[in-house]
Coordinates of C-alpha atoms and ligand atoms in Angstrom, one line a residue:
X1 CA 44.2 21.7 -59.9
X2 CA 41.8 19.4 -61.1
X3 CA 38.6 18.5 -59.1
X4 CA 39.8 14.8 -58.2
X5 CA 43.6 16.1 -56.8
X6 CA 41.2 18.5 -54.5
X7 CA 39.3 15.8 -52.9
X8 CA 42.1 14.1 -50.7
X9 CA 44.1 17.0 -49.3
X10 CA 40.5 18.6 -48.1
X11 CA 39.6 15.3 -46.5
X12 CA 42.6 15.6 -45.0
X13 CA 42.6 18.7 -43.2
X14 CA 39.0 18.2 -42.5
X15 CA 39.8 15.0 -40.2
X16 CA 42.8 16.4 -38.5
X17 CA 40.7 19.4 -37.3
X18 CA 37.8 16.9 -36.5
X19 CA 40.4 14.6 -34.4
X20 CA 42.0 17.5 -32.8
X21 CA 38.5 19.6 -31.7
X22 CA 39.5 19.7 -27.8
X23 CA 35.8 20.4 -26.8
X24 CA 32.3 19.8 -28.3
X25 CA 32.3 23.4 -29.6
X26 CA 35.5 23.7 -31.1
X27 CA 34.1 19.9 -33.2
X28 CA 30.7 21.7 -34.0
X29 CA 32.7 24.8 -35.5
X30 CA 35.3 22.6 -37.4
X31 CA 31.9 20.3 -38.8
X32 CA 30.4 24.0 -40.2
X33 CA 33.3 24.7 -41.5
X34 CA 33.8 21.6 -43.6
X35 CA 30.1 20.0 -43.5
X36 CA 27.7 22.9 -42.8
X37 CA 26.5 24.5 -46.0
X38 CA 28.4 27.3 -46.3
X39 CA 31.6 24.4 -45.9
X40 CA 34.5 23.7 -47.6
X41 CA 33.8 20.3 -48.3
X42 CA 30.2 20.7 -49.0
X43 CA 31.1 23.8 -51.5
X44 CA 33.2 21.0 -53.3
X45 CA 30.4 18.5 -53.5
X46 CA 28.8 21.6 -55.1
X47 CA 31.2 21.6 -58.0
X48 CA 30.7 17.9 -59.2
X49 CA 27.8 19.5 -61.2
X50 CA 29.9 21.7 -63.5
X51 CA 32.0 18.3 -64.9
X52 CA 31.4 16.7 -67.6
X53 CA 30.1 13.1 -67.7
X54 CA 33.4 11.8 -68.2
X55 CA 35.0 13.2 -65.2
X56 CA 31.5 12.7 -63.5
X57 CA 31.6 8.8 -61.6
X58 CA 35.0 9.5 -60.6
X59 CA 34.7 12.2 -58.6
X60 CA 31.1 11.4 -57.3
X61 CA 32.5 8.1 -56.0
X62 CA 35.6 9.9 -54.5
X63 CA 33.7 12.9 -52.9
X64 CA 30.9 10.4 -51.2
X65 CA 33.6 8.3 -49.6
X66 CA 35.3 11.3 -48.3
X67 CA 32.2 12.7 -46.9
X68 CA 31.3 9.2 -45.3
X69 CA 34.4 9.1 -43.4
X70 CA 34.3 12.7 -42.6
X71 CA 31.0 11.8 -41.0
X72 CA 32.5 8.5 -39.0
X73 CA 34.8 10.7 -37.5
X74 CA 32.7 13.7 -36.7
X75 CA 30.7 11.1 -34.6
X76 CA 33.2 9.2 -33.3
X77 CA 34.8 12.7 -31.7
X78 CA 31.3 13.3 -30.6
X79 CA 31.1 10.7 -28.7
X80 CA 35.0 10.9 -27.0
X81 CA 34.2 14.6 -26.0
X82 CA 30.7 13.7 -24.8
X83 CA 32.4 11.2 -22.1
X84 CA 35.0 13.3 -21.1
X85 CA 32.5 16.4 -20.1
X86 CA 30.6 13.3 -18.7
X87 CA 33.5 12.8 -16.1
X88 CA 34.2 14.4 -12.5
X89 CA 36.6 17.4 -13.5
X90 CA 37.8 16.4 -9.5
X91 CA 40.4 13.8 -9.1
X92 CA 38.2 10.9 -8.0
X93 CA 39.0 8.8 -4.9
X94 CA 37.3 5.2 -5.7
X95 CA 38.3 4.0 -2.7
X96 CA 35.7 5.6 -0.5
X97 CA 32.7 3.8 1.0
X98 CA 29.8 4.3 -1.1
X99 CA 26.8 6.3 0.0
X100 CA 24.1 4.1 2.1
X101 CA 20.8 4.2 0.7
X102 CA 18.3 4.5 3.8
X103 CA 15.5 2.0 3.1
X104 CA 12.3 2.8 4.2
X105 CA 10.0 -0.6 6.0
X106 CA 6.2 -1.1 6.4
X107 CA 4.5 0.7 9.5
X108 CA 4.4 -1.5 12.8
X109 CA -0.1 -1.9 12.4
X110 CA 0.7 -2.8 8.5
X111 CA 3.0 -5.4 9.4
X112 CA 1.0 -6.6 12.0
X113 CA -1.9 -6.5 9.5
X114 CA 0.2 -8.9 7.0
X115 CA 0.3 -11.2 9.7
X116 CA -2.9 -11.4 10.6
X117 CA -4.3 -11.7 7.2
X118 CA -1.9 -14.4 6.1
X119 CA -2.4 -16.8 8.9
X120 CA -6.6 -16.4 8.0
X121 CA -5.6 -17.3 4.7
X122 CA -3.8 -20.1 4.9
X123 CA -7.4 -21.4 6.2
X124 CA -9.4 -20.0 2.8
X125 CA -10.3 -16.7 4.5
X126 CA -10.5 -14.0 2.1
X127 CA -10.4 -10.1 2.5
X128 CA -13.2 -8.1 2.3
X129 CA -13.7 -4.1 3.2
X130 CA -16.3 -1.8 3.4
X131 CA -16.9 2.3 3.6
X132 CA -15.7 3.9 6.5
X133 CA -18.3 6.5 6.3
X134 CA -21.4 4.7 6.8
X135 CA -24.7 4.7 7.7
X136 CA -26.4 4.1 11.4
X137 CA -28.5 0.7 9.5
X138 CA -25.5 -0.9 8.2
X139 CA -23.0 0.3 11.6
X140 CA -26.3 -0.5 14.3
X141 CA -29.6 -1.5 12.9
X142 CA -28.7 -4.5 11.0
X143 CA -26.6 -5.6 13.7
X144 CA -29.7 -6.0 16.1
X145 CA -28.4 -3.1 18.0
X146 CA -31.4 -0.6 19.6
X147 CA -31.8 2.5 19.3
X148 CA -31.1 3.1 23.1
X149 CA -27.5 1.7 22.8
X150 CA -25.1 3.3 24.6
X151 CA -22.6 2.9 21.5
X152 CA -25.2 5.2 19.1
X153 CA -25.1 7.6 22.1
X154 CA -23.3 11.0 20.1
X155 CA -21.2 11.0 22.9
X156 CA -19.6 8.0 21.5
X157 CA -19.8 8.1 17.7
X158 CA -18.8 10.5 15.4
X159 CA -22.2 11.6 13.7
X160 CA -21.6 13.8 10.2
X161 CA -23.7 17.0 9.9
X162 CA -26.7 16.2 8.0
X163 CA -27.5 18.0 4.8
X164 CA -29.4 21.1 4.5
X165 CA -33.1 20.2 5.2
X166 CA -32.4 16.9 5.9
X167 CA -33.0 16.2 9.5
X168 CA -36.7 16.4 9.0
X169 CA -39.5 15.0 6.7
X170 CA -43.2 15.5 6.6
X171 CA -43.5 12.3 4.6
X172 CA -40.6 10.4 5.4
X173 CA -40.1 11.2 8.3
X174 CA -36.4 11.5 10.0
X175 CA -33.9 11.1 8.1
X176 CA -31.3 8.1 8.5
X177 CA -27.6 9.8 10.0
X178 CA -24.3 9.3 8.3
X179 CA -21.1 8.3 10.5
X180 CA -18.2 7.0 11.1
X181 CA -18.1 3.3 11.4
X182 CA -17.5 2.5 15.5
X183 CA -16.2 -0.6 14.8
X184 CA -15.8 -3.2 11.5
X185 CA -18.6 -5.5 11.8
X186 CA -20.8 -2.8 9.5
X187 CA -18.7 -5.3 6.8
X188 CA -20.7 -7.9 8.2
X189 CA -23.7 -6.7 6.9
X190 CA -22.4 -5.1 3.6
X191 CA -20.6 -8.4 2.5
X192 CA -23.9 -11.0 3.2
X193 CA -26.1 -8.5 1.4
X194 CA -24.2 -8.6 -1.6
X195 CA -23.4 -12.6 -1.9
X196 CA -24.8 -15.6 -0.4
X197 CA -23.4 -18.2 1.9
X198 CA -21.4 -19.6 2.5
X199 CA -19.0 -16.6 3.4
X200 CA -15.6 -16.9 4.9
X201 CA -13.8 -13.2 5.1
X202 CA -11.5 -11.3 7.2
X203 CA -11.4 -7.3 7.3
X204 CA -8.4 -5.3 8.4
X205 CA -9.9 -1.6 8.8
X206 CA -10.4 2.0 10.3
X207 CA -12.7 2.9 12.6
X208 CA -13.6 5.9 15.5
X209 CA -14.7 6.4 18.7
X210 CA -15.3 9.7 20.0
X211 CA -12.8 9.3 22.7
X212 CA -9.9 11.4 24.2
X213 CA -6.7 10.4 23.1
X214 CA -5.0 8.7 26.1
X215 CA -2.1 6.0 27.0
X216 CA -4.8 3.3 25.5
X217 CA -7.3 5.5 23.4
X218 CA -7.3 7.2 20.4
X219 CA -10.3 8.6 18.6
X220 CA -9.0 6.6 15.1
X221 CA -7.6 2.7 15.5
X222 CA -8.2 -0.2 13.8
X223 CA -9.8 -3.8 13.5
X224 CA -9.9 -6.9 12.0
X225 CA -13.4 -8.6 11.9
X226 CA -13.8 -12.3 10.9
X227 CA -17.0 -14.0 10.2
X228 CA -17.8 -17.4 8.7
X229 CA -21.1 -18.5 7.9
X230 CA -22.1 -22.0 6.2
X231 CA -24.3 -24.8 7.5
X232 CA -23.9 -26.2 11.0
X233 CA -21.0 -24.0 12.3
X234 CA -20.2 -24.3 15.7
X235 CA -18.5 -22.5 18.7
X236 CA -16.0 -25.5 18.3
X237 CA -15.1 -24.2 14.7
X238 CA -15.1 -21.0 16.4
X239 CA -12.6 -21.5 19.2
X240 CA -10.1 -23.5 17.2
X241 CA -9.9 -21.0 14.3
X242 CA -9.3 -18.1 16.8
X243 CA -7.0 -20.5 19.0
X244 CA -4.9 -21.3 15.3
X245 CA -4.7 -17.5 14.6
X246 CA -3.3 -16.4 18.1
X247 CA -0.8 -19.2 18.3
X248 CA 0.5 -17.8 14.8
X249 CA 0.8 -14.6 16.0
X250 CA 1.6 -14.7 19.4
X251 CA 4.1 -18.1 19.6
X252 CA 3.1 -21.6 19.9
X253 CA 2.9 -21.3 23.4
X254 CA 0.0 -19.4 23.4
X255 CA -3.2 -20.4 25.3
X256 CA -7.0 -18.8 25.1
X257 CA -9.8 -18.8 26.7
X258 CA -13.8 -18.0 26.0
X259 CA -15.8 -15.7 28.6
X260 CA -19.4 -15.3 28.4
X261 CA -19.9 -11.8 27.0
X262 CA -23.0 -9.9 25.5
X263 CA -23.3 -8.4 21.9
X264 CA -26.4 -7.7 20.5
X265 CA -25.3 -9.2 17.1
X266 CA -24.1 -12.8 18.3
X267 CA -25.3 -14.9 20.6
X268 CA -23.9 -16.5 22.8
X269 CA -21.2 -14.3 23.3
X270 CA -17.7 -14.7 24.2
X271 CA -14.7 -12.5 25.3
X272 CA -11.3 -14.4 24.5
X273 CA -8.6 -14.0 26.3
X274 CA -4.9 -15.3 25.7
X275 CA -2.2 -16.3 27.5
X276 CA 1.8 -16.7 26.7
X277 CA 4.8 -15.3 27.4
X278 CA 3.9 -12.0 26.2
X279 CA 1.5 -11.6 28.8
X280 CA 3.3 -12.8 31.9
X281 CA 5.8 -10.0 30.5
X282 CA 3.2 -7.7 31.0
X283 CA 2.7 -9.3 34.6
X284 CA -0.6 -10.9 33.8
X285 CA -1.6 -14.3 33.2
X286 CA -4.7 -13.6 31.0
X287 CA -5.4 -10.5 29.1
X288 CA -9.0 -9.6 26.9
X289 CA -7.9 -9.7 23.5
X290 CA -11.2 -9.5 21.4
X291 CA -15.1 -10.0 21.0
X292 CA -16.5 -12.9 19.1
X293 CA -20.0 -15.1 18.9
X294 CA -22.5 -17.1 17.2
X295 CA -24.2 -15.0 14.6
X296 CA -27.6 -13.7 15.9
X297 CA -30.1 -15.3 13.7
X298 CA -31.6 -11.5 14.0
X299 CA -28.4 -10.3 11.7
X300 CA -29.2 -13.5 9.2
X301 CA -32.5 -12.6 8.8
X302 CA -31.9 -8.6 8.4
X303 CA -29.5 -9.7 4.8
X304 CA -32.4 -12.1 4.0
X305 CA -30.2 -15.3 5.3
X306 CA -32.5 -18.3 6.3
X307 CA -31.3 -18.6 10.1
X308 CA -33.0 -22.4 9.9
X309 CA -30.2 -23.6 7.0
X310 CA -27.4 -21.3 8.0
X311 CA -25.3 -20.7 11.2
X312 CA -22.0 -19.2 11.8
X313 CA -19.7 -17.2 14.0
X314 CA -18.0 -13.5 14.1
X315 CA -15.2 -12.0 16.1
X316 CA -13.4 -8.3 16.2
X317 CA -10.7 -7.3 17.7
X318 CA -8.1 -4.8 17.8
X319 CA -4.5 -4.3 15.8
X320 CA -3.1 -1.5 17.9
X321 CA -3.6 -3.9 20.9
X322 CA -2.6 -6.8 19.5
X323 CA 0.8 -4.6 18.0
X324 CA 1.2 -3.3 21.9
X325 CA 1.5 -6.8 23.0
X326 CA 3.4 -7.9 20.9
X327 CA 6.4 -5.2 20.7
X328 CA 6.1 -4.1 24.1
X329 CA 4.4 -0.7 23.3
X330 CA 3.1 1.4 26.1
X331 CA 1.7 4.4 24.5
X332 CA -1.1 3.8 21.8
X333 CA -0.5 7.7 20.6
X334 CA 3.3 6.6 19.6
X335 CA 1.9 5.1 16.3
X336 CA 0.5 7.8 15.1
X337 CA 3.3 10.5 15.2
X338 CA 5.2 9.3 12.3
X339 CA 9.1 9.3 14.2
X340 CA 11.1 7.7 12.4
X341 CA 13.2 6.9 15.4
X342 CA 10.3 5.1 16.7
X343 CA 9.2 3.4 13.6
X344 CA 12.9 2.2 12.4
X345 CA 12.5 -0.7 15.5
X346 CA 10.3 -2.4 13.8
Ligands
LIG1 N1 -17.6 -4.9 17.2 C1 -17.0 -5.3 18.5 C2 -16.2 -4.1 19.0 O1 -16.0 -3.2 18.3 C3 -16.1 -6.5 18.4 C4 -16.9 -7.7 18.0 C5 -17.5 -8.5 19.0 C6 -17.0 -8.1 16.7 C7 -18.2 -9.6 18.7 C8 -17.8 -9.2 16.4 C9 -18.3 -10.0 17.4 O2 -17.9 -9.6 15.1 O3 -19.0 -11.1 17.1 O4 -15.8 -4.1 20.1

Protein backbone atom coordinates (compact mmCIF):
# COMPACT_ATOMS: atom_id res chain seq x y z
CA UNK A 1 0.00 0.00 0.00
CA UNK A 2 1.53 3.16 -0.78
CA UNK A 3 2.24 5.75 1.99
CA UNK A 4 -0.63 8.32 0.80
CA UNK A 5 -3.63 5.31 0.55
CA UNK A 6 -2.38 4.69 4.46
CA UNK A 7 -3.03 8.14 5.69
CA UNK A 8 -6.97 8.29 5.40
CA UNK A 9 -8.11 4.90 6.72
CA UNK A 10 -5.64 5.53 9.90
CA UNK A 11 -7.22 8.95 10.45
CA UNK A 12 -10.10 7.15 10.32
CA UNK A 13 -9.98 4.74 12.94
CA UNK A 14 -8.04 7.12 15.01
CA UNK A 15 -11.24 9.58 15.26
CA UNK A 16 -13.79 6.97 15.82
CA UNK A 17 -11.83 5.60 18.81
CA UNK A 18 -11.31 9.39 19.89
CA UNK A 19 -15.26 10.10 19.52
CA UNK A 20 -16.15 6.98 21.12
CA UNK A 21 -13.57 7.08 24.40
CA UNK A 22 -16.52 6.76 27.07
CA UNK A 23 -14.25 8.32 29.89
CA UNK A 24 -11.10 10.49 30.10
CA UNK A 25 -8.92 7.42 30.41
CA UNK A 26 -10.23 5.35 27.85
CA UNK A 27 -9.42 9.10 25.40
CA UNK A 28 -5.90 9.30 27.01
CA UNK A 29 -5.19 5.53 25.97
CA UNK A 30 -6.75 5.79 22.43
CA UNK A 31 -4.37 9.53 22.05
CA UNK A 32 -1.07 6.99 22.99
CA UNK A 33 -2.12 4.82 20.90
CA UNK A 34 -2.38 7.00 17.78
CA UNK A 35 -0.51 10.33 19.03
CA UNK A 36 1.87 9.23 21.80
CA UNK A 37 5.27 8.23 20.36
CA UNK A 38 5.26 4.88 20.32
CA UNK A 39 1.63 5.60 18.03
CA UNK A 40 0.33 4.49 15.06
CA UNK A 41 -0.09 7.67 13.59
CA UNK A 42 2.98 9.21 14.79
CA UNK A 43 5.05 5.90 13.59
CA UNK A 44 3.52 7.01 10.13
CA UNK A 45 4.65 10.60 10.30
CA UNK A 46 7.92 8.70 10.97
CA UNK A 47 8.01 7.17 7.51
CA UNK A 48 7.56 10.46 5.38
CA UNK A 49 11.52 10.50 5.74
CA UNK A 50 12.18 7.30 3.75
CA UNK A 51 10.20 8.97 0.32
CA UNK A 52 11.61 10.45 -2.08
CA UNK A 53 11.23 14.14 -2.93
CA UNK A 54 8.64 13.43 -5.39
CA UNK A 55 6.32 11.59 -3.21
CA UNK A 56 7.57 14.05 -0.33
CA UNK A 57 4.86 17.46 -0.31
CA UNK A 58 2.13 15.12 -0.84
CA UNK A 59 2.12 13.19 1.86
CA UNK A 60 3.67 15.91 4.25
CA UNK A 61 0.62 18.01 3.52
CA UNK A 62 -1.77 14.91 3.88
CA UNK A 63 -0.22 13.55 7.19
CA UNK A 64 -0.20 17.35 8.91
CA UNK A 65 -3.88 17.82 8.10
CA UNK A 66 -4.64 14.47 9.48
CA UNK A 67 -2.73 15.04 12.60
CA UNK A 68 -4.41 18.58 12.99
CA UNK A 69 -7.80 17.18 13.03
CA UNK A 70 -6.84 14.29 15.05
CA UNK A 71 -5.76 16.90 17.56
CA UNK A 72 -9.30 19.09 17.20
CA UNK A 73 -10.95 16.12 18.16
CA UNK A 74 -8.76 14.81 20.91
CA UNK A 75 -9.66 18.16 22.55
CA UNK A 76 -12.93 18.57 21.66
CA UNK A 77 -13.58 14.92 23.55
CA UNK A 78 -11.59 16.39 26.29
CA UNK A 79 -13.62 18.81 26.92
CA UNK A 80 -17.27 16.64 26.55
CA UNK A 81 -15.83 14.06 29.10
CA UNK A 82 -14.46 16.78 31.39
CA UNK A 83 -18.19 18.21 31.84
CA UNK A 84 -19.86 15.18 32.18
CA UNK A 85 -17.43 13.98 35.32
CA UNK A 86 -18.10 17.71 36.19
CA UNK A 87 -21.90 16.84 36.69
CA UNK A 88 -23.89 15.33 39.83
CA UNK A 89 -23.80 11.50 39.04
CA UNK A 90 -27.43 12.00 41.38
CA UNK A 91 -30.59 12.83 39.46
CA UNK A 92 -30.76 16.56 40.30
CA UNK A 93 -33.96 18.13 41.60
CA UNK A 94 -33.73 22.01 40.47
CA UNK A 95 -36.68 22.79 41.94
CA UNK A 96 -35.50 22.94 45.54
CA UNK A 97 -35.04 26.20 47.40
CA UNK A 98 -31.54 27.14 47.28
CA UNK A 99 -29.30 27.16 50.32
CA UNK A 100 -29.50 30.58 52.42
CA UNK A 101 -26.28 32.23 52.88
CA UNK A 102 -26.23 33.50 56.64
CA UNK A 103 -24.80 37.09 56.45
CA UNK A 104 -22.92 38.16 59.19
CA UNK A 105 -23.70 42.41 60.41
CA UNK A 106 -21.48 44.92 62.29
CA UNK A 107 -21.37 44.50 66.28
CA UNK A 108 -24.12 46.73 68.15
CA UNK A 109 -20.90 49.46 69.72
CA UNK A 110 -19.49 49.44 65.88
CA UNK A 111 -22.64 50.46 64.61
CA UNK A 112 -23.24 52.76 67.17
CA UNK A 113 -19.67 53.99 66.56
CA UNK A 114 -20.59 54.71 62.71
CA UNK A 115 -23.23 56.83 63.89
CA UNK A 116 -21.52 58.83 66.07
CA UNK A 117 -18.61 59.46 63.85
CA UNK A 118 -20.68 60.35 60.84
CA UNK A 119 -23.02 62.91 62.42
CA UNK A 120 -19.34 64.75 63.82
CA UNK A 121 -18.43 64.64 60.37
CA UNK A 122 -20.89 66.15 58.64
CA UNK A 123 -19.66 69.21 60.90
CA UNK A 124 -15.69 68.88 59.60
CA UNK A 125 -14.77 66.63 62.61
CA UNK A 126 -12.15 64.35 61.81
CA UNK A 127 -10.93 61.06 63.52
CA UNK A 128 -8.10 60.83 65.45
CA UNK A 129 -6.67 57.84 67.90
CA UNK A 130 -4.09 57.26 70.06
CA UNK A 131 -2.13 54.13 72.08
CA UNK A 132 -4.06 52.36 74.45
CA UNK A 133 -1.16 51.58 76.43
CA UNK A 134 0.02 54.79 77.61
CA UNK A 135 1.84 56.57 79.89
CA UNK A 136 0.59 58.37 83.45
CA UNK A 137 1.87 62.16 81.67
CA UNK A 138 -0.11 61.79 78.63
CA UNK A 139 -3.38 59.75 80.64
CA UNK A 140 -2.97 62.41 83.99
CA UNK A 141 -0.28 64.91 84.07
CA UNK A 142 -0.90 66.74 80.95
CA UNK A 143 -4.36 66.77 81.76
CA UNK A 144 -3.78 68.93 84.99
CA UNK A 145 -4.74 65.98 87.01
CA UNK A 146 -2.57 65.66 90.54
CA UNK A 147 -0.87 63.22 91.76
CA UNK A 148 -3.38 62.62 94.69
CA UNK A 149 -6.32 61.89 92.24
CA UNK A 150 -8.47 59.38 93.16
CA UNK A 151 -8.48 58.12 89.34
CA UNK A 152 -4.37 57.43 89.43
CA UNK A 153 -5.30 55.54 92.74
CA UNK A 154 -4.08 51.56 91.59
CA UNK A 155 -7.22 50.71 92.83
CA UNK A 156 -8.61 52.28 89.84
CA UNK A 157 -6.23 51.91 86.91
CA UNK A 158 -4.57 49.18 85.50
CA UNK A 159 -0.73 49.96 86.16
CA UNK A 160 1.71 47.53 83.86
CA UNK A 161 4.65 45.93 85.81
CA UNK A 162 7.54 48.08 85.40
CA UNK A 163 10.67 46.64 83.92
CA UNK A 164 13.39 45.12 85.70
CA UNK A 165 15.33 47.83 87.63
CA UNK A 166 13.07 50.34 86.67
CA UNK A 167 11.08 51.58 89.59
CA UNK A 168 14.11 53.31 90.91
CA UNK A 169 16.89 55.82 89.86
CA UNK A 170 19.68 57.34 91.69
CA UNK A 171 19.92 60.02 89.06
CA UNK A 172 16.61 60.12 87.66
CA UNK A 173 14.83 59.41 90.07
CA UNK A 174 11.42 57.35 89.77
CA UNK A 175 10.55 56.16 86.90
CA UNK A 176 7.33 57.32 84.91
CA UNK A 177 4.51 54.03 85.00
CA UNK A 178 2.97 52.59 81.93
CA UNK A 179 -0.95 51.92 81.87
CA UNK A 180 -3.89 51.50 80.44
CA UNK A 181 -5.57 54.62 79.27
CA UNK A 182 -8.71 55.30 82.00
CA UNK A 183 -10.46 57.11 79.63
CA UNK A 184 -9.80 58.80 75.88
CA UNK A 185 -8.88 62.29 76.49
CA UNK A 186 -4.95 60.96 76.77
CA UNK A 187 -5.80 61.79 72.66
CA UNK A 188 -6.23 65.15 73.73
CA UNK A 189 -2.88 65.60 74.59
CA UNK A 190 -1.18 63.30 71.96
CA UNK A 191 -3.03 65.03 68.93
CA UNK A 192 -2.16 69.02 70.08
CA UNK A 193 1.39 67.91 70.61
CA UNK A 194 1.81 66.79 67.22
CA UNK A 195 -0.10 69.67 65.14
CA UNK A 196 -1.19 73.10 65.94
CA UNK A 197 -4.53 74.73 66.09
CA UNK A 198 -6.89 74.84 65.14
CA UNK A 199 -7.90 71.15 65.90
CA UNK A 200 -11.35 69.72 65.33
CA UNK A 201 -11.31 65.66 66.04
CA UNK A 202 -13.40 62.97 67.36
CA UNK A 203 -11.94 59.62 68.88
CA UNK A 204 -13.93 56.41 69.16
CA UNK A 205 -11.71 54.11 71.52
CA UNK A 206 -10.83 51.44 74.31
CA UNK A 207 -10.23 52.07 77.54
CA UNK A 208 -10.14 50.31 81.47
CA UNK A 209 -11.06 50.69 84.69
CA UNK A 210 -10.13 48.36 87.28
CA UNK A 211 -13.66 47.57 88.12
CA UNK A 212 -15.77 44.47 88.80
CA UNK A 213 -17.72 43.51 85.97
CA UNK A 214 -21.44 44.23 86.99
CA UNK A 215 -25.02 45.08 85.33
CA UNK A 216 -23.27 48.68 84.37
CA UNK A 217 -19.46 47.91 84.70
CA UNK A 218 -16.95 46.26 82.90
CA UNK A 219 -13.27 46.56 83.34
CA UNK A 220 -12.88 47.26 79.28
CA UNK A 221 -15.62 49.81 77.44
CA UNK A 222 -15.36 52.41 75.30
CA UNK A 223 -15.43 56.31 74.45
CA UNK A 224 -15.71 58.82 72.11
CA UNK A 225 -13.80 62.16 73.02
CA UNK A 226 -14.36 65.34 71.05
CA UNK A 227 -12.35 68.49 71.36
CA UNK A 228 -12.22 71.58 69.25
CA UNK A 229 -9.82 74.24 69.70
CA UNK A 230 -9.54 77.62 67.55
CA UNK A 231 -9.81 81.20 68.53
CA UNK A 232 -12.70 82.47 70.62
CA UNK A 233 -14.70 79.16 71.16
CA UNK A 234 -17.34 79.27 73.41
CA UNK A 235 -19.63 77.13 75.69
CA UNK A 236 -22.37 78.24 73.01
CA UNK A 237 -20.38 76.39 70.22
CA UNK A 238 -20.07 73.80 72.81
CA UNK A 239 -23.73 73.17 73.64
CA UNK A 240 -25.09 73.27 70.15
CA UNK A 241 -22.49 70.88 68.72
CA UNK A 242 -23.32 68.34 71.50
CA UNK A 243 -27.19 69.29 71.27
CA UNK A 244 -26.75 68.56 67.01
CA UNK A 245 -24.97 65.14 67.80
CA UNK A 246 -27.70 63.80 70.37
CA UNK A 247 -30.61 64.80 68.34
CA UNK A 248 -28.91 62.70 65.43
CA UNK A 249 -28.53 59.93 67.43
CA UNK A 250 -31.25 59.82 69.78
CA UNK A 251 -34.46 61.38 67.50
CA UNK A 252 -35.21 64.94 66.85
CA UNK A 253 -37.04 65.05 69.86
CA UNK A 254 -34.27 65.05 71.97
CA UNK A 255 -33.51 67.69 74.61
CA UNK A 256 -30.11 68.36 76.83
CA UNK A 257 -29.08 70.03 79.35
CA UNK A 258 -25.57 71.40 81.05
CA UNK A 259 -24.75 70.70 84.85
CA UNK A 260 -21.97 72.37 86.58
CA UNK A 261 -19.49 69.53 86.97
CA UNK A 262 -15.65 69.48 87.93
CA UNK A 263 -12.73 68.05 85.75
CA UNK A 264 -9.38 69.04 86.28
CA UNK A 265 -8.77 69.41 82.56
CA UNK A 266 -11.67 71.92 81.59
CA UNK A 267 -13.01 74.53 83.20
CA UNK A 268 -15.94 75.25 83.75
CA UNK A 269 -17.25 72.04 83.68
CA UNK A 270 -20.42 70.59 82.63
CA UNK A 271 -22.41 67.19 82.92
CA UNK A 272 -24.98 66.88 79.96
CA UNK A 273 -27.82 65.22 80.28
CA UNK A 274 -30.60 64.38 77.59
CA UNK A 275 -33.93 63.89 77.41
CA UNK A 276 -36.40 62.00 74.77
CA UNK A 277 -38.42 59.31 74.47
CA UNK A 278 -35.80 56.91 75.20
CA UNK A 279 -35.47 58.07 78.53
CA UNK A 280 -39.11 58.34 79.71
CA UNK A 281 -38.97 54.57 78.46
CA UNK A 282 -36.45 54.06 80.93
CA UNK A 283 -38.86 55.92 83.42
CA UNK A 284 -36.68 59.03 83.76
CA UNK A 285 -36.94 62.38 82.42
CA UNK A 286 -33.19 63.24 82.46
CA UNK A 287 -30.40 60.88 82.36
CA UNK A 288 -26.23 61.85 82.65
CA UNK A 289 -24.95 61.03 79.38
CA UNK A 290 -21.35 62.48 79.32
CA UNK A 291 -18.54 64.93 80.60
CA UNK A 292 -17.56 68.01 78.64
CA UNK A 293 -15.92 71.70 79.30
CA UNK A 294 -13.81 74.54 78.34
CA UNK A 295 -10.29 73.50 77.79
CA UNK A 296 -8.19 74.28 80.96
CA UNK A 297 -5.68 76.84 79.79
CA UNK A 298 -3.41 74.47 82.11
CA UNK A 299 -3.84 71.57 79.25
CA UNK A 300 -3.00 74.48 76.47
CA UNK A 301 -0.07 75.46 78.03
CA UNK A 302 1.31 71.71 78.92
CA UNK A 303 1.25 71.07 74.45
CA UNK A 304 2.87 74.56 74.25
CA UNK A 305 -0.69 76.18 73.10
CA UNK A 306 -0.80 80.01 73.91
CA UNK A 307 -4.06 79.97 76.17
CA UNK A 308 -4.17 84.06 75.38
CA UNK A 309 -4.93 83.35 71.39
CA UNK A 310 -6.54 79.99 71.69
CA UNK A 311 -9.72 78.60 73.47
CA UNK A 312 -11.85 75.60 72.99
CA UNK A 313 -13.96 72.86 74.48
CA UNK A 314 -13.76 68.88 75.10
CA UNK A 315 -16.38 66.24 76.00
CA UNK A 316 -16.24 62.26 76.59
CA UNK A 317 -18.64 60.04 76.89
CA UNK A 318 -19.54 56.60 76.73
CA UNK A 319 -20.70 54.09 73.67
CA UNK A 320 -21.81 51.15 75.71
CA UNK A 321 -24.23 53.62 77.41
CA UNK A 322 -25.24 55.43 74.80
CA UNK A 323 -25.83 51.70 72.78
CA UNK A 324 -27.93 50.73 76.17
CA UNK A 325 -30.16 53.61 75.65
CA UNK A 326 -30.73 53.25 72.69
CA UNK A 327 -31.63 49.44 72.16
CA UNK A 328 -32.96 48.89 75.39
CA UNK A 329 -30.07 46.91 76.81
CA UNK A 330 -29.96 46.11 80.50
CA UNK A 331 -26.80 44.16 80.95
CA UNK A 332 -23.49 45.93 79.83
CA UNK A 333 -21.68 42.22 80.13
CA UNK A 334 -24.25 41.08 77.11
CA UNK A 335 -21.90 42.79 74.51
CA UNK A 336 -19.14 41.17 75.26
CA UNK A 337 -20.11 37.42 75.04
CA UNK A 338 -20.18 37.18 71.41
CA UNK A 339 -24.02 35.19 71.05
CA UNK A 340 -25.03 35.38 68.12
CA UNK A 341 -28.63 35.19 69.21
CA UNK A 342 -28.04 38.34 70.98
CA UNK A 343 -26.11 40.07 68.37
CA UNK A 344 -28.39 39.02 65.24
CA UNK A 345 -31.09 41.91 66.75
CA UNK A 346 -29.27 44.44 65.81
N1 LIG B 1 -12.56 61.70 80.61
C1 LIG B 1 -13.86 61.79 81.25
C2 LIG B 1 -14.28 60.42 81.74
O1 LIG B 1 -13.65 59.45 81.42
C3 LIG B 1 -14.90 62.31 80.29
C4 LIG B 1 -14.62 63.73 79.92
C5 LIG B 1 -15.10 64.77 80.68
C6 LIG B 1 -13.88 64.02 78.79
C7 LIG B 1 -14.87 66.07 80.34
C8 LIG B 1 -13.63 65.34 78.44
C9 LIG B 1 -14.14 66.38 79.24
O2 LIG B 1 -12.93 65.67 77.36
O3 LIG B 1 -13.90 67.66 78.89
O4 LIG B 1 -15.23 60.32 82.47
Amino acid sequence: MSFLDQVEPLKQSALAELRAAPDLAALEQARVNYLGSNGRFTALMKQLGTLSKEEKPAAGKAVNGAKVELEASLVARRGELELKAAMPTEPTDFTLPGRRRVLGKLHPLTQVTEDIVRSFRKIGFVVADGPEVEGEYHCFDALNTPADHPARDAQDTFYLAKAEGGMQNAESGPQPSTLLRTHTSSVQIRVMEKQPPPVRIIVPGRVYRRDNADATHNPTFHQVEGLYVDRNVTVGDLKGTVEFVFKELMGPETRIRFRPHYFSYTEPSFEIDFSSALTRKMGKEWLEIAGCGMVHPQVFENVGYDPEVWTGWAFGFGIERIAMIRYGITDIRLFYENDVRFLRQF
